[in-house]
XYZ file of C-alpha atoms in Angstrom:
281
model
C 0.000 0.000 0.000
C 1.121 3.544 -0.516
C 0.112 6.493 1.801
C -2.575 7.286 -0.484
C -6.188 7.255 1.060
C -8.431 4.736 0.492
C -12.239 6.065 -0.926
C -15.292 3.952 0.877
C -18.143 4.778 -0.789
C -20.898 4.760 1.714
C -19.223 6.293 5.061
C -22.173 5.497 7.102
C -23.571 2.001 5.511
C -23.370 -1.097 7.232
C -20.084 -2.248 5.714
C -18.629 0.858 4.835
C -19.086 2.236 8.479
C -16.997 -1.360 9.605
C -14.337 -0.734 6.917
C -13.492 2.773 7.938
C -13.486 1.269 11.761
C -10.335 -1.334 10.604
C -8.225 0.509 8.414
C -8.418 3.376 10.361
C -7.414 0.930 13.282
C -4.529 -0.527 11.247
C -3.282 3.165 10.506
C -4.152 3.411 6.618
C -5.700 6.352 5.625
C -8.854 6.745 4.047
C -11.586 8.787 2.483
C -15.011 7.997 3.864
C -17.695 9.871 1.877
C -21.392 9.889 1.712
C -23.994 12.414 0.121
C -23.578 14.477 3.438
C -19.757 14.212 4.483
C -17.666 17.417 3.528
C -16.376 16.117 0.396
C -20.261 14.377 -0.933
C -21.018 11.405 -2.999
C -24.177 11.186 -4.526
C -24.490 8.273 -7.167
C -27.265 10.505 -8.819
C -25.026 13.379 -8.859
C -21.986 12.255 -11.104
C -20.444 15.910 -10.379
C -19.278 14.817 -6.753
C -17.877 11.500 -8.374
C -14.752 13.051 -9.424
C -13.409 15.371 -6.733
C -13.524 11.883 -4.330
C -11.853 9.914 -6.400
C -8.411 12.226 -6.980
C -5.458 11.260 -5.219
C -7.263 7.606 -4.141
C -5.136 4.270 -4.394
C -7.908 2.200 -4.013
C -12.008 2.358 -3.507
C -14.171 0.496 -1.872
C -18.073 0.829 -3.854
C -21.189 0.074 -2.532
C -23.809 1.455 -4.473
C -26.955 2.799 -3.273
C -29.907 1.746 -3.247
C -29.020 -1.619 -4.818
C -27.089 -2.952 -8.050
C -30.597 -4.559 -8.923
C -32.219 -1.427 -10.207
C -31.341 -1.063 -13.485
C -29.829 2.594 -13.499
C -26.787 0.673 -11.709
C -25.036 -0.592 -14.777
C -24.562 2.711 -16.514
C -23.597 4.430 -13.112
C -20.831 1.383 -12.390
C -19.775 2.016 -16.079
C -18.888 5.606 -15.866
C -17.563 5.436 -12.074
C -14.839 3.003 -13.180
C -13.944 4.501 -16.604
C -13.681 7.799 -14.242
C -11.610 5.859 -11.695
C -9.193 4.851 -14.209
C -8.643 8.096 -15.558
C -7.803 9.519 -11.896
C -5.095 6.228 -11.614
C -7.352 4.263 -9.146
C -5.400 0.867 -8.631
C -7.955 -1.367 -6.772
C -11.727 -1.378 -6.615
C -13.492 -3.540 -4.401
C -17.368 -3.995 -5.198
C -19.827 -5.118 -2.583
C -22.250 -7.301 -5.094
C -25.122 -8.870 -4.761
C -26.093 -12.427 -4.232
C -28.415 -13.463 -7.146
C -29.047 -10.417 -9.145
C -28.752 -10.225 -12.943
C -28.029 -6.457 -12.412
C -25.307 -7.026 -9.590
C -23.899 -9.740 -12.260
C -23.592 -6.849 -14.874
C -22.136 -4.498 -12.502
C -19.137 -7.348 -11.297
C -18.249 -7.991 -15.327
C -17.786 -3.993 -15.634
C -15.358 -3.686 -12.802
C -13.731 -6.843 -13.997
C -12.757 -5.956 -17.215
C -12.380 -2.316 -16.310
C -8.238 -2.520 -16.491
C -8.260 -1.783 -12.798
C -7.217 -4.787 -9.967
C -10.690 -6.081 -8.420
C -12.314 -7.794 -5.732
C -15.502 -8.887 -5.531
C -17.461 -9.494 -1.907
C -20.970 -10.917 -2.955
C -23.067 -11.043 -0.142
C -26.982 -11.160 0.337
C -29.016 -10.744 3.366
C -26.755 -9.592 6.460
C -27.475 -10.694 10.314
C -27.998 -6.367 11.017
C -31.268 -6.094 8.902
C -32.813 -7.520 12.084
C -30.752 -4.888 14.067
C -29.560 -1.731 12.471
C -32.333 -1.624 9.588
C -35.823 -1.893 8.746
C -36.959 -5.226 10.711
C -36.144 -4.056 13.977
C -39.273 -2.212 14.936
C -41.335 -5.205 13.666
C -39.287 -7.138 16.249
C -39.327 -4.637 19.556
C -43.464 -4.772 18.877
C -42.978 -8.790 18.951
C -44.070 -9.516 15.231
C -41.897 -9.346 12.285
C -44.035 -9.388 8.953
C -42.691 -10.077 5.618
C -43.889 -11.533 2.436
C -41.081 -14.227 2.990
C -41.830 -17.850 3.173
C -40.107 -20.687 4.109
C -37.099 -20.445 1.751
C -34.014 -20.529 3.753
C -31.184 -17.789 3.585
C -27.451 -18.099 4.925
C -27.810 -15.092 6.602
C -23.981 -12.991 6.947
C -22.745 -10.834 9.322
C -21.395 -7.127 8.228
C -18.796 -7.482 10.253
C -17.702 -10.581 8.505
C -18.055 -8.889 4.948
C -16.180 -5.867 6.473
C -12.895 -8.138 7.688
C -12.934 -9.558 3.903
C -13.342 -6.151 2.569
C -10.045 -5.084 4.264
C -8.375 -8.047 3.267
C -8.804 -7.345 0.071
C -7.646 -3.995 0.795
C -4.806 -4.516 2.046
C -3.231 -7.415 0.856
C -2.226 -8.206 -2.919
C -2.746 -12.420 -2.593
C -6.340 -11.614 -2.252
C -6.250 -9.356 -5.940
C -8.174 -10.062 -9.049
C -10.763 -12.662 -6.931
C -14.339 -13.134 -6.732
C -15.331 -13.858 -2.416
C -19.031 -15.449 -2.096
C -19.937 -14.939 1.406
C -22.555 -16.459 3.687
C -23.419 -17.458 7.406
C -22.617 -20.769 8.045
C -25.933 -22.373 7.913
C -29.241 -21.655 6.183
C -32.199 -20.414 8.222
C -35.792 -19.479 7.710
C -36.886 -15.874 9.162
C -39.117 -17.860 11.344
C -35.659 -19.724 12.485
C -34.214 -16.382 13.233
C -37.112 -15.304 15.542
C -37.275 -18.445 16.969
C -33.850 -18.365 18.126
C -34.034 -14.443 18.835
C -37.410 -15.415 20.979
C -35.541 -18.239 23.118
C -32.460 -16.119 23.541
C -34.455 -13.083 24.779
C -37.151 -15.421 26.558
C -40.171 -13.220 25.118
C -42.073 -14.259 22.071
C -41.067 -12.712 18.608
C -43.275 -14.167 15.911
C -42.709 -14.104 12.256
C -46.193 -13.734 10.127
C -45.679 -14.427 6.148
C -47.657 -11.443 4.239
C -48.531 -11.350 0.429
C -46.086 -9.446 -1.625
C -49.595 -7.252 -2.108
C -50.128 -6.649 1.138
C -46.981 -5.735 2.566
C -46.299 -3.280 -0.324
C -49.561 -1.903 0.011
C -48.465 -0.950 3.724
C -44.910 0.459 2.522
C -47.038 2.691 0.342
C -49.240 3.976 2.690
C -46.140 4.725 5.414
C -44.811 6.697 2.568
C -41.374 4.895 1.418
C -40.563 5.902 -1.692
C -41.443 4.241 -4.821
C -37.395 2.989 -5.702
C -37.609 1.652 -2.051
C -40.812 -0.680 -2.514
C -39.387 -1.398 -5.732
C -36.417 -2.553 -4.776
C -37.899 -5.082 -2.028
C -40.269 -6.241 -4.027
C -37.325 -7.506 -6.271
C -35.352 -9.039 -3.287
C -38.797 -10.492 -1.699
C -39.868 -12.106 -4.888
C -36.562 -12.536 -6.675
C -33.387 -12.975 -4.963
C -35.380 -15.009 -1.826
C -36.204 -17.920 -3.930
C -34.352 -20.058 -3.307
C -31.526 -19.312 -5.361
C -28.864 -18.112 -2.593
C -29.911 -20.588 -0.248
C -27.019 -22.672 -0.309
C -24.112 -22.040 1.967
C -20.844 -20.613 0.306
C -17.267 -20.516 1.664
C -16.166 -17.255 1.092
C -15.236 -15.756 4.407
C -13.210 -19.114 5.275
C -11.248 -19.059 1.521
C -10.653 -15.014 2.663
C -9.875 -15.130 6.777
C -8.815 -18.762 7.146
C -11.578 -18.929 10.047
C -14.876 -19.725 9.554
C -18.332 -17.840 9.342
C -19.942 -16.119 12.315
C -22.978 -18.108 13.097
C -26.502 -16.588 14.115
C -26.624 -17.330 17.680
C -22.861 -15.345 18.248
C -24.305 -12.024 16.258
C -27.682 -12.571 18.648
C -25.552 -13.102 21.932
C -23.796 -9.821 21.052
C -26.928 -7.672 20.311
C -28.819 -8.667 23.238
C -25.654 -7.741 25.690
C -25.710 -4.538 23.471
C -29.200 -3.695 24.568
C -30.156 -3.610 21.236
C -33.567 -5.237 21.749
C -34.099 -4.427 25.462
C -36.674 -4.826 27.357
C -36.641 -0.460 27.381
C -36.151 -0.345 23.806
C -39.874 -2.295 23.771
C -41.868 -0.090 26.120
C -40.600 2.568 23.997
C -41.602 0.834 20.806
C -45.051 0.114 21.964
């Protein structure tokens, strides 16, 4: 590595926020950036692209709201012809398990000319604790038009140790890391295990697709939102990412973190207290 910074795209996302944690840790420094940090990024402003990317070794992308929609592949295509004109040597792009339009997006930043990584990950452990499942759970019902089809849930902080691998050293260049949780699970497994664990019922209730977008709409999220996880609902959860890969192990040498550690260290966190729940009520 040289002493030039390293861009992460996505200062305050659930990876990027880990990333900046380690290499800032290990001394390295970097450029964090978001649509509201000093020096924005906007990926629907291709003005603030530029000014981030001067003077970076290497970047770290992920790309909001999700490589599925299909404005991603023209925005990955310009980013990286623009990050090869500012003498980027590295990208490393968070992908998506399962996605034709994640698939599109890994094929442009592996024939861009620049060294690559790719970290393809699906559903992480945090959507139950840092995203948009967590009220459902403090209220004691989680409801989702999600069956029965399991998913190897990962942890961020997994993803964000193989990120900065990657990162930081060169045996890791030019390769393609699939990660997952070590075992497949149903989101009524996860609640089940979250209920025993926090010895008060959390129930999982399957919607319609219908239904539950009907209810985004009224609460207001906006349209690209519902959108979006419609396609992850009815797509990507369909069985097709249900098998467990080996990623993290090929990257770390250690294996996966399993559900019931991430659970053990959100409940000591307080995350789903018993406060947090009068509150939520």
């Amino acid at each position: 590595m040289t002493n030039k910074p390293i861009l992460i795209i996505g200062k305050h996302g659930k990876t990027g926020s880990r990333v900046v944690q380690r290499l800032q840790s290990m001394g390295l420094q970097t450029r964090a950036v978001s649509r509201s940090t000093a020096l924005p990024f906007d990926w629907q402003q291709r003005e603030t692209w530029g000014p981030a990317l001067q003077g970076v070794v290497a970047v770290y992308v992920t790309y909001q709201p999700d490589l599925a929609i299909p404005q991603a592949r023209a925005d990955i295509e310009a980013f990286t012809a623009m990050a090869n004109e500012a003498g980027v040597e590295q990208i490393v792009l968070l992908s998506g398990r399962g996605e034709v339009g994640a698939r599109q997006a890994e094929e442009i930043v592996i024939n861009s000319g620049i060294s690559w990584n790719i970290v393809r990950a699906s559903w992480f452990f945090q959507n139950f604790s840092e995203s948009f499942m967590i009220d459902g759970i403090l209220q004691g019902e989680l409801i989702l038009p999600a069956g029965d089809t399991p998913e190897p849930f990962i942890d961020a902080e997994d993803i964000a140790d193989v990120v900065v691998a990657c990162l930081t050293d060169a045996k890791h260049r030019n390769r393609l890391y699939e990660v997952t949780g070590p075992r497949a699970m149903t989101f009524a497994d996860c609640m089940a295990e979250l209920s025993q664990l926090l010895q008060r019922p959390v129930k999982y209730t399957q919607v319609p697709v219908e239904a539950y977008l009907a209810a985004l709409q009224q609460q207001g999220v906006p349209e690209p939102m519902q959108w979006l996880l419609k396609e992850l609902f009815t797509e990507v959860l369909d069985g097709r990412n249900s098998q467990v890969q080996p990623g993290v192990e090929e990257a770390l040498a250690r294996p996966a973190t399993d559900f019931q550690v991430y659970l053990k260290r959100m409940v000591d966190s307080g995350c789903w207290s018993d406060e947090r729940v009068e509150q939520a009520v």
